[in-house]
Short mmCIF file of C-alpha atoms in Angstrom, two decimals:
data_model
loop_
_atom_site.label_atom_id
_atom_site.label_comp_id
_atom_site.label_asym_id
_atom_site.label_seq_id
_atom_site.Cartn_x
_atom_site.Cartn_y
_atom_site.Cartn_z
CA MET A 9 0.00 0.00 0.00
CA SER A 10 1.39 3.40 -0.88
CA THR A 11 1.65 6.04 1.77
CA SER A 12 -0.77 8.24 -0.13
CA LEU A 13 -3.51 5.67 0.31
CA ARG A 14 -3.16 5.51 4.05
CA MET A 15 -5.64 7.32 6.24
CA THR A 16 -6.42 7.69 9.87
CA ARG A 17 -9.94 7.28 11.21
CA ARG A 18 -9.91 10.97 12.16
CA GLU A 19 -8.95 12.02 8.63
CA PHE A 20 -11.65 9.86 7.08
CA VAL A 21 -14.36 11.02 9.46
CA GLY A 22 -13.32 14.63 9.00
CA ALA A 23 -13.46 14.34 5.24
CA SER A 24 -16.91 12.84 5.20
CA ALA A 25 -18.74 14.02 8.30
CA VAL A 26 -21.27 16.16 6.43
CA THR A 27 -22.00 13.37 4.02
CA VAL A 28 -22.51 10.81 6.77
CA THR A 29 -25.02 13.07 8.51
CA ALA A 30 -27.01 13.65 5.37
CA LEU A 31 -27.11 9.99 4.41
CA THR A 32 -27.88 8.60 7.82
CA PHE A 33 -30.82 10.84 8.53
CA PRO A 34 -32.97 11.30 5.42
CA SER A 35 -35.28 13.66 7.31
CA ALA A 36 -32.40 16.16 7.32
CA PHE A 37 -33.27 16.89 3.69
CA PRO A 38 -35.84 19.68 3.18
CA LEU A 39 -39.29 18.22 2.78
CA PRO A 40 -40.75 18.74 -0.70
CA ALA A 41 -44.14 20.44 -0.90
CA PHE A 42 -46.56 18.12 -2.73
CA ALA A 43 -49.62 20.20 -3.59
CA GLN A 44 -51.86 17.58 -5.19
CA SER A 45 -52.31 13.83 -4.83
CA ALA A 46 -49.27 12.08 -3.48
CA PRO A 47 -46.90 10.90 -6.21
CA ARG A 48 -46.37 7.17 -6.69
CA VAL A 49 -42.96 5.59 -6.56
CA VAL A 50 -42.46 1.91 -7.36
CA VAL A 51 -39.24 0.26 -6.17
CA ILE A 52 -38.27 -3.10 -7.69
CA GLY A 53 -35.95 -5.25 -5.61
CA GLY A 54 -35.95 -5.74 -1.83
CA GLY A 55 -32.23 -5.94 -1.11
CA PHE A 56 -29.99 -3.39 0.56
CA GLY A 57 -30.63 -0.86 -2.23
CA GLY A 58 -34.36 -1.23 -2.86
CA ALA A 59 -35.49 -1.70 0.73
CA SER A 60 -33.32 1.24 1.84
CA CYS A 61 -34.74 3.47 -0.89
CA ALA A 62 -38.35 2.59 -0.07
CA ARG A 63 -37.82 3.38 3.61
CA ALA A 64 -35.91 6.59 2.87
CA LEU A 65 -38.65 7.86 0.55
CA LYS A 66 -41.27 7.20 3.24
CA ALA A 67 -39.09 8.96 5.82
CA ILE A 68 -38.73 12.04 3.59
CA ASP A 69 -42.50 12.33 3.16
CA PRO A 70 -44.93 9.84 4.69
CA LYS A 71 -47.60 10.92 2.17
CA LEU A 72 -45.71 9.45 -0.77
CA GLN A 73 -47.25 6.24 -2.15
CA ILE A 74 -44.38 3.76 -2.09
CA THR A 75 -44.67 0.20 -3.40
CA LEU A 76 -41.79 -2.22 -2.93
CA VAL A 77 -41.93 -5.10 -5.43
CA GLU A 78 -40.09 -8.18 -4.16
CA PRO A 79 -41.15 -11.80 -4.83
CA ASN A 80 -39.22 -13.36 -1.96
CA LYS A 81 -40.72 -13.14 1.52
CA THR A 82 -37.29 -13.45 3.09
CA PHE A 83 -34.12 -11.65 2.05
CA VAL A 84 -30.85 -13.59 2.43
CA ALA A 85 -27.89 -11.22 2.81
CA CYS A 86 -24.65 -11.81 0.91
CA PRO A 87 -22.36 -9.93 3.33
CA PHE A 88 -21.14 -12.46 5.93
CA SER A 89 -22.38 -15.40 3.81
CA ASN A 90 -18.74 -16.49 3.46
CA ASN A 91 -18.90 -17.14 7.21
CA VAL A 92 -21.77 -19.55 6.56
CA ILE A 93 -19.67 -21.39 3.98
CA ALA A 94 -16.85 -21.71 6.52
CA GLY A 95 -19.19 -23.01 9.23
CA LEU A 96 -18.83 -19.90 11.38
CA ARG A 97 -22.42 -18.67 11.12
CA SER A 98 -25.92 -20.04 10.46
CA ILE A 99 -27.86 -19.19 7.33
CA GLU A 100 -30.68 -18.03 9.59
CA ALA A 101 -28.47 -15.15 10.77
CA GLN A 102 -28.48 -13.93 7.16
CA GLN A 103 -32.27 -13.85 6.75
CA PHE A 104 -34.52 -10.79 7.07
CA GLY A 105 -38.22 -10.16 6.45
CA TYR A 106 -40.23 -7.20 5.21
CA ASP A 107 -42.84 -6.93 7.98
CA LYS A 108 -41.35 -3.80 9.55
CA ILE A 109 -40.99 -2.12 6.18
CA ALA A 110 -44.69 -2.75 5.54
CA ALA A 111 -45.55 -1.55 9.06
CA GLY A 112 -43.80 1.71 8.21
CA GLY A 113 -46.29 2.48 5.46
CA VAL A 114 -44.59 0.94 2.42
CA THR A 115 -46.83 -1.35 0.35
CA VAL A 116 -44.92 -4.59 -0.17
CA ALA A 117 -46.01 -6.48 -3.31
CA ALA A 118 -44.79 -10.08 -3.00
CA GLN A 119 -44.64 -10.61 -6.75
CA ALA A 120 -41.99 -10.67 -9.45
CA ALA A 121 -41.89 -7.69 -11.79
CA THR A 122 -42.17 -9.04 -15.33
CA ALA A 123 -42.69 -5.94 -17.49
CA VAL A 124 -41.97 -2.22 -17.54
CA ASN A 125 -43.63 0.22 -19.94
CA ALA A 126 -41.48 3.32 -19.64
CA ALA A 127 -43.73 5.39 -21.93
CA ALA A 128 -46.89 4.58 -19.98
CA ARG A 129 -44.98 4.52 -16.65
CA THR A 130 -46.34 1.14 -15.60
CA VAL A 131 -44.91 -2.03 -14.10
CA GLY A 132 -46.45 -5.44 -14.78
CA LEU A 133 -46.35 -8.12 -12.08
CA ALA A 134 -46.39 -11.91 -12.43
CA ASP A 135 -49.97 -12.15 -11.13
CA GLY A 136 -51.25 -9.78 -13.84
CA THR A 137 -51.38 -6.68 -11.66
CA THR A 138 -50.28 -3.39 -13.24
CA LEU A 139 -48.74 -0.67 -11.08
CA SER A 140 -48.53 2.95 -12.25
CA TYR A 141 -45.68 5.17 -11.19
CA ASP A 142 -44.42 8.71 -11.38
CA ARG A 143 -40.88 7.50 -10.69
CA LEU A 144 -39.53 3.96 -10.82
CA VAL A 145 -36.47 2.70 -8.91
CA LEU A 146 -34.73 -0.46 -10.10
CA SER A 147 -32.54 -2.29 -7.60
CA PRO A 148 -32.52 -5.80 -9.08
CA GLY A 149 -28.97 -6.78 -8.15
CA VAL A 150 -27.09 -9.01 -10.56
CA ASP A 151 -27.88 -11.91 -12.84
CA LEU A 152 -25.25 -14.57 -13.42
CA ARG A 153 -24.18 -14.88 -17.06
CA PHE A 154 -24.60 -18.58 -17.64
CA ASP A 155 -23.87 -17.94 -21.33
CA ALA A 156 -20.39 -16.53 -20.67
CA LEU A 157 -18.44 -19.59 -19.51
CA GLN A 158 -18.44 -22.72 -21.67
CA GLY A 159 -19.95 -25.68 -19.85
CA TYR A 160 -21.29 -23.63 -16.96
CA ASP A 161 -25.08 -23.39 -16.76
CA GLU A 162 -27.68 -23.67 -14.03
CA ALA A 163 -27.35 -27.48 -14.01
CA ALA A 164 -23.57 -27.19 -13.66
CA ALA A 165 -24.05 -24.83 -10.71
CA ALA A 166 -25.63 -27.74 -8.84
CA LYS A 167 -22.26 -29.53 -9.08
CA MET A 168 -19.89 -26.55 -9.10
CA PRO A 169 -21.71 -23.95 -6.96
CA HIS A 170 -21.22 -20.24 -7.49
CA ALA A 171 -22.66 -19.32 -4.07
CA TRP A 172 -22.74 -15.73 -5.34
CA LYS A 173 -26.40 -15.32 -4.43
CA ALA A 174 -26.85 -16.24 -0.80
CA GLY A 175 -29.18 -19.10 0.08
CA ASP A 176 -29.26 -22.67 -1.23
CA GLN A 177 -25.99 -22.23 -3.15
CA THR A 178 -24.29 -21.05 0.03
CA LEU A 179 -25.37 -24.18 1.85
CA LEU A 180 -24.40 -26.43 -1.08
CA LEU A 181 -20.83 -25.14 -1.04
CA ARG A 182 -20.79 -25.56 2.74
CA ARG A 183 -21.88 -29.21 2.44
CA GLN A 184 -19.28 -29.92 -0.23
CA LEU A 185 -16.50 -28.63 2.04
CA ASP A 186 -17.80 -30.79 4.87
CA ALA A 187 -17.79 -33.85 2.61
CA MET A 188 -14.36 -33.40 1.01
CA ASP A 189 -11.32 -35.40 2.03
CA ASP A 190 -8.47 -34.03 4.11
CA GLY A 191 -5.84 -33.41 1.46
CA GLY A 192 -8.35 -32.42 -1.24
CA LEU A 193 -8.11 -29.43 -3.55
CA VAL A 194 -10.58 -26.51 -3.46
CA VAL A 195 -10.58 -24.25 -6.53
CA ILE A 196 -12.22 -20.82 -6.70
CA ALA A 197 -12.69 -19.29 -10.18
CA ALA A 198 -12.91 -15.48 -9.88
CA PRO A 199 -14.37 -13.38 -12.72
CA ALA A 200 -13.12 -10.25 -14.46
CA ASN A 201 -14.44 -6.84 -13.37
CA PRO A 202 -17.09 -5.61 -12.88
CA PHE A 203 -18.94 -7.95 -10.56
CA ARG A 204 -20.73 -7.91 -7.21
CA CYS A 205 -18.44 -7.50 -4.17
CA PRO A 206 -14.92 -7.13 -5.64
CA PRO A 207 -13.11 -8.41 -2.48
CA GLY A 208 -15.59 -11.29 -2.04
CA PRO A 209 -13.65 -14.13 -3.76
CA TYR A 210 -10.55 -13.38 -1.69
CA GLU A 211 -12.39 -13.14 1.62
CA ARG A 212 -14.01 -16.45 0.69
CA ALA A 213 -10.58 -17.97 0.05
CA CYS A 214 -9.46 -16.80 3.51
CA LEU A 215 -12.44 -18.20 5.37
CA ILE A 216 -12.41 -21.50 3.49
CA ALA A 217 -8.69 -21.72 4.31
CA HIS A 218 -9.55 -21.08 7.96
CA TYR A 219 -11.97 -24.02 7.80
CA LEU A 220 -9.40 -26.25 6.09
CA LYS A 221 -6.66 -25.26 8.54
CA THR A 222 -8.78 -26.26 11.52
CA LYS A 223 -10.58 -29.30 10.04
CA LYS A 224 -8.61 -30.63 7.05
CA PRO A 225 -5.10 -29.21 7.29
CA ARG A 226 -3.55 -31.25 4.46
CA SER A 227 -5.89 -29.59 1.93
CA LYS A 228 -5.02 -26.79 -0.52
CA LEU A 229 -6.91 -23.91 -2.11
CA LEU A 230 -6.27 -22.56 -5.61
CA ILE A 231 -7.66 -19.25 -6.90
CA LEU A 232 -7.89 -19.03 -10.70
CA ASP A 233 -8.38 -15.36 -11.49
CA ALA A 234 -9.44 -13.51 -14.65
CA LYS A 235 -7.65 -10.40 -13.30
CA ASP A 236 -4.07 -9.37 -12.58
CA THR A 237 -5.01 -7.22 -9.58
CA PHE A 238 -7.84 -7.19 -7.05
CA SER A 239 -9.26 -5.15 -4.19
CA LYS A 240 -7.19 -5.02 -0.99
CA GLN A 241 -4.67 -7.28 -2.73
CA ARG A 242 -1.63 -6.59 -0.56
CA LEU A 243 -3.65 -6.94 2.65
CA PHE A 244 -5.14 -10.24 1.54
CA GLN A 245 -1.81 -11.63 0.38
CA ASN A 246 -0.15 -10.60 3.65
CA ALA A 247 -2.93 -12.39 5.53
CA TRP A 248 -2.45 -15.54 3.42
CA LYS A 249 1.23 -15.62 4.35
CA GLU A 250 0.58 -14.89 8.01
CA LEU A 251 -2.44 -17.11 8.61
CA TYR A 252 -2.33 -19.83 5.96
CA PRO A 253 1.30 -20.30 4.82
CA GLY A 254 1.54 -22.67 1.85
CA MET A 255 -2.21 -23.32 1.76
CA ILE A 256 -3.48 -20.70 -0.75
CA GLU A 257 -2.14 -20.27 -4.30
CA TRP A 258 -3.33 -17.38 -6.50
CA VAL A 259 -2.96 -17.61 -10.29
CA SER A 260 -3.47 -14.27 -12.03
CA LEU A 261 -4.75 -13.61 -15.54
CA SER A 262 -1.25 -13.15 -16.95
CA GLN A 263 -0.16 -16.41 -15.31
CA GLY A 264 -3.01 -18.33 -16.97
CA GLY A 265 -5.64 -17.94 -14.29
CA LYS A 266 -8.63 -17.16 -16.51
CA VAL A 267 -11.06 -20.07 -16.65
CA ASN A 268 -12.44 -20.48 -20.18
CA ALA A 269 -14.57 -23.58 -19.70
CA VAL A 270 -15.60 -26.13 -17.08
CA ASP A 271 -16.49 -29.82 -17.13
CA PRO A 272 -19.00 -30.48 -14.33
CA ALA A 273 -18.81 -34.25 -14.88
CA THR A 274 -15.20 -34.30 -13.69
CA ASN A 275 -15.14 -31.07 -11.65
CA THR A 276 -12.49 -29.71 -14.01
CA LEU A 277 -11.72 -26.05 -14.74
CA ILE A 278 -10.04 -25.37 -18.09
CA THR A 279 -7.61 -22.50 -18.78
CA ASP A 280 -5.25 -21.67 -21.65
CA PHE A 281 -2.37 -22.97 -19.54
CA GLY A 282 -3.84 -26.25 -18.31
CA ASN A 283 -6.69 -28.05 -16.59
CA HIS A 284 -7.38 -28.18 -12.86
CA THR A 285 -9.55 -30.90 -11.34
CA ALA A 286 -10.93 -30.00 -7.94
CA GLN A 287 -12.63 -31.92 -5.20
CA VAL A 288 -14.66 -28.76 -4.53
CA ALA A 289 -15.03 -26.24 -7.37
CA ASN A 290 -16.52 -22.80 -6.64
CA VAL A 291 -17.17 -21.15 -10.00
CA ILE A 292 -18.10 -17.45 -9.84
CA PRO A 293 -19.22 -16.58 -13.38
CA PRO A 294 -19.36 -13.16 -15.07
CA GLN A 295 -22.40 -11.06 -14.16
CA ARG A 296 -24.72 -8.34 -15.44
CA ALA A 297 -27.62 -6.24 -14.15
CA GLY A 298 -30.75 -8.11 -13.10
CA ARG A 299 -33.02 -8.96 -16.05
CA ILE A 300 -35.76 -6.47 -15.24
CA ALA A 301 -33.28 -3.66 -15.95
CA THR A 302 -32.92 -4.90 -19.53
CA ILE A 303 -36.68 -5.29 -19.86
CA ALA A 304 -37.03 -1.66 -18.73
CA GLY A 305 -34.51 -0.49 -21.35
CA ALA A 306 -32.04 0.69 -18.72
CA THR A 307 -29.03 -1.45 -19.69
CA ASP A 308 -26.41 -0.64 -22.31
CA ASN A 309 -24.21 -2.96 -24.35
CA THR A 310 -22.15 -3.80 -21.25
CA GLY A 311 -25.17 -5.39 -19.59
CA TRP A 312 -25.08 -2.77 -16.82
CA CYS A 313 -27.00 0.49 -16.29
CA ALA A 314 -25.42 3.90 -16.89
CA ILE A 315 -26.84 6.55 -14.54
CA ASP A 316 -26.76 10.25 -13.78
CA PRO A 317 -24.44 10.44 -10.74
CA VAL A 318 -26.57 13.15 -9.08
CA THR A 319 -30.00 11.49 -9.28
CA PHE A 320 -29.21 7.88 -10.29
CA GLU A 321 -31.70 8.35 -13.13
CA SER A 322 -31.01 6.03 -16.04
CA LYS A 323 -29.22 7.65 -18.99
CA SER A 324 -31.37 5.61 -21.38
CA ALA A 325 -34.76 5.32 -19.62
CA PRO A 326 -36.32 8.56 -18.33
CA ASN A 327 -38.08 8.57 -14.95
CA ILE A 328 -36.35 5.29 -14.09
CA HIS A 329 -33.59 5.28 -11.48
CA VAL A 330 -31.10 2.44 -10.98
CA ILE A 331 -29.19 1.84 -7.75
CA GLY A 332 -27.03 -0.87 -6.23
CA ASP A 333 -25.14 -3.63 -8.02
CA ALA A 334 -27.03 -3.13 -11.31
CA CYS A 335 -25.75 0.40 -11.98
CA LEU A 336 -22.43 1.66 -13.25
CA ALA A 337 -21.41 4.04 -10.48
CA GLY A 338 -17.95 5.07 -11.66
CA GLY A 339 -15.36 4.38 -8.99
CA MET A 340 -17.95 3.26 -6.45
CA PRO A 341 -17.84 -0.53 -6.04
CA LYS A 342 -20.78 -2.91 -6.10
CA SER A 343 -21.34 -3.49 -2.39
CA ALA A 344 -24.16 -3.53 0.14
CA PHE A 345 -22.78 -0.36 1.72
CA SER A 346 -22.77 1.37 -1.70
CA ALA A 347 -26.34 0.25 -2.42
CA ASN A 348 -27.53 1.57 0.93
CA ALA A 349 -25.81 4.94 0.41
CA GLN A 350 -27.01 5.26 -3.19
CA ALA A 351 -30.58 4.47 -2.08
CA LYS A 352 -30.69 7.44 0.29
CA VAL A 353 -29.24 9.87 -2.25
CA CYS A 354 -31.62 8.56 -4.91
CA ALA A 355 -34.62 8.89 -2.58
CA ALA A 356 -33.75 12.50 -1.78
CA ALA A 357 -33.30 13.28 -5.48
CA ILE A 358 -36.63 11.70 -6.43
CA ALA A 359 -38.48 13.64 -3.74
CA THR A 360 -36.92 16.85 -4.96
CA LEU A 361 -37.68 16.10 -8.61
CA LEU A 362 -41.30 15.27 -7.81
CA SER A 363 -41.69 18.64 -6.12
CA GLY A 364 -40.18 20.46 -9.10
CA GLY A 365 -36.82 21.19 -7.55
CA SER A 366 -33.24 20.51 -8.54
CA PRO A 367 -31.40 17.82 -6.54
CA ALA A 368 -28.28 18.85 -4.68
CA THR A 369 -24.91 17.46 -5.72
CA PRO A 370 -24.22 14.55 -3.36
CA LYS A 371 -21.18 12.96 -1.78
CA LEU A 372 -21.35 9.26 -1.06
CA ILE A 373 -19.37 6.91 1.14
CA ASN A 374 -18.49 3.24 0.84
CA THR A 375 -16.66 1.16 3.40
CA CYS A 376 -16.02 -2.50 2.78
CA TYR A 377 -14.80 -4.87 5.48
CA SER A 378 -13.40 -8.32 4.78
CA LEU A 379 -12.48 -11.08 7.19
CA ALA A 380 -9.28 -13.04 6.69
CA ALA A 381 -10.14 -15.01 9.82
CA PRO A 382 -12.92 -14.62 12.43
CA ASP A 383 -10.70 -12.24 14.44
CA TYR A 384 -8.76 -10.69 11.55
CA GLY A 385 -10.43 -7.89 9.58
CA ILE A 386 -9.25 -5.53 6.83
CA SER A 387 -11.09 -2.68 5.15
CA ILE A 388 -11.19 -0.17 2.33
CA ALA A 389 -13.12 3.11 2.39
CA GLY A 390 -13.87 5.74 -0.22
CA VAL A 391 -15.74 9.02 -0.71
CA TYR A 392 -17.26 9.78 -4.11
CA GLN A 393 -18.79 12.75 -5.87
CA PRO A 394 -20.11 13.46 -9.38
CA LYS A 395 -17.37 14.45 -11.81
CA ASN A 396 -17.49 14.37 -15.60
CA GLY A 397 -20.72 12.38 -15.60
CA VAL A 398 -19.67 9.63 -13.21
CA LEU A 399 -19.06 9.14 -9.50
CA ALA A 400 -15.37 9.76 -8.96
CA ASP A 401 -13.14 9.34 -5.92
CA VAL A 402 -12.71 12.44 -3.77
CA GLU A 403 -8.97 12.96 -3.82
CA GLY A 404 -7.34 12.51 -0.43
CA ALA A 405 -10.37 10.82 1.17
CA GLY A 406 -10.63 7.17 2.06
CA GLY A 407 -7.93 4.49 2.00
CA VAL A 408 -7.23 0.98 3.20
CA SER A 409 -6.19 -0.61 6.47
CA PRO A 410 -2.49 -0.16 7.32
CA ALA A 411 -0.36 -2.97 5.91
CA ASP A 412 1.72 -3.22 9.08
CA ALA A 413 -1.07 -3.11 11.68
CA PRO A 414 -0.78 -5.36 14.74
CA ARG A 415 -3.21 -8.21 15.37
CA GLU A 416 -5.12 -6.09 17.90
CA PHE A 417 -5.95 -3.67 15.06
CA ARG A 418 -7.10 -6.57 12.85
CA ALA A 419 -9.30 -7.85 15.67
CA ARG A 420 -10.92 -4.43 16.04
CA GLU A 421 -11.59 -4.30 12.31
CA ALA A 422 -13.29 -7.70 12.58
CA ASP A 423 -15.49 -6.25 15.32
CA TYR A 424 -16.23 -3.20 13.14
CA ALA A 425 -17.35 -5.54 10.37
CA GLN A 426 -19.84 -7.26 12.64
CA SER A 427 -21.08 -3.92 13.98
CA TRP A 428 -21.57 -2.58 10.46
CA PHE A 429 -23.62 -5.62 9.44
CA SER A 430 -25.81 -5.42 12.56
CA THR A 431 -26.35 -1.68 12.07
CA VAL A 432 -27.16 -1.73 8.37
CA THR A 433 -29.52 -4.70 8.55
CA ALA A 434 -31.35 -3.12 11.50
CA GLU A 435 -31.67 0.14 9.59
CA VAL A 436 -32.89 -1.51 6.38
CA PHE A 437 -35.10 -4.35 7.60
CA GLY A 438 -35.94 -3.92 11.26
#
């Protein structure tokens, strides 16, 4: 880590204090004056982005008619799901309902959104219901590109789990680790950018290695990567040496790490430089915005959604806003923290637009914690603002954990990670 990337907590808090206040308390924004019938806002997707946006809109003005469209009655969080894979946490600790969101005045439609008519400003649901909106928010997360990796489809995922959407796939990978032999090989295939949770594959490698070290110490873990660099790389690699010497091997793109095809019948991953047969194969395929974003006309030829960095309004679909993993947010990574922050800024912008005003230029924060072991945390933080049509890093703000921090510091960062998860899930769902 270069010295310029280092920061102290005081420096980070000082740089972003105003932004934190504005994002944490939506009621701090001036209330718009709605003169006629309350405008209707439909939010599609009940994850960290969508649920946060629905609640923020209701907090800004309780008279707004907010409908949250989400087919699943229970949300299963991805952050901390690597702990479930490593046997450190139950899947139940990842699950959250929508009862308190509904009790707060948001109408929760437990249906899948199947159609969007941007000209008529309507959303079609799976049960035939049509919802009208003045503004639509899309927060559909990601879809896995089963057409992007030869041999890897939904059937193959039952043998070589991706576990990149928390739930059954998480538990499948957990069971496979339990069943493998001591001395077996675990292979993780990591995709090229962009994808959900950039540090996720490397945190997963750490926590699986923690499981192997304690339960099956003769085993090895291989990361085949479609990139030459990754988030928090030096911190992760230092942790591998310190905690799991000789257990984890990382093969970069330039070293032949990109997986071009898989053979589920033999659990084999195929690269230009050779084949690797695993006892447990975790294949994380390329991704794109959730399908409803394409149906709505909000995606471009990358498969993601370009947005106005002030309002998060789609650059190709007027009156439709896109937040969270589905949008292209410049330097801001695809994380739960980002989705939560974007949701609040988007909600404030929508309320202002509906009242005829001009949204203020925002600053947004992202902090991402990763665990290299249950008591060993590392983090990266950033502050972002609109610049040249995208969200760009605020120079001098943010940074990563010190490379030479003592174990006490790593233990505190692990505690911060748990505190962040408890705080954000309580704010969003309960």
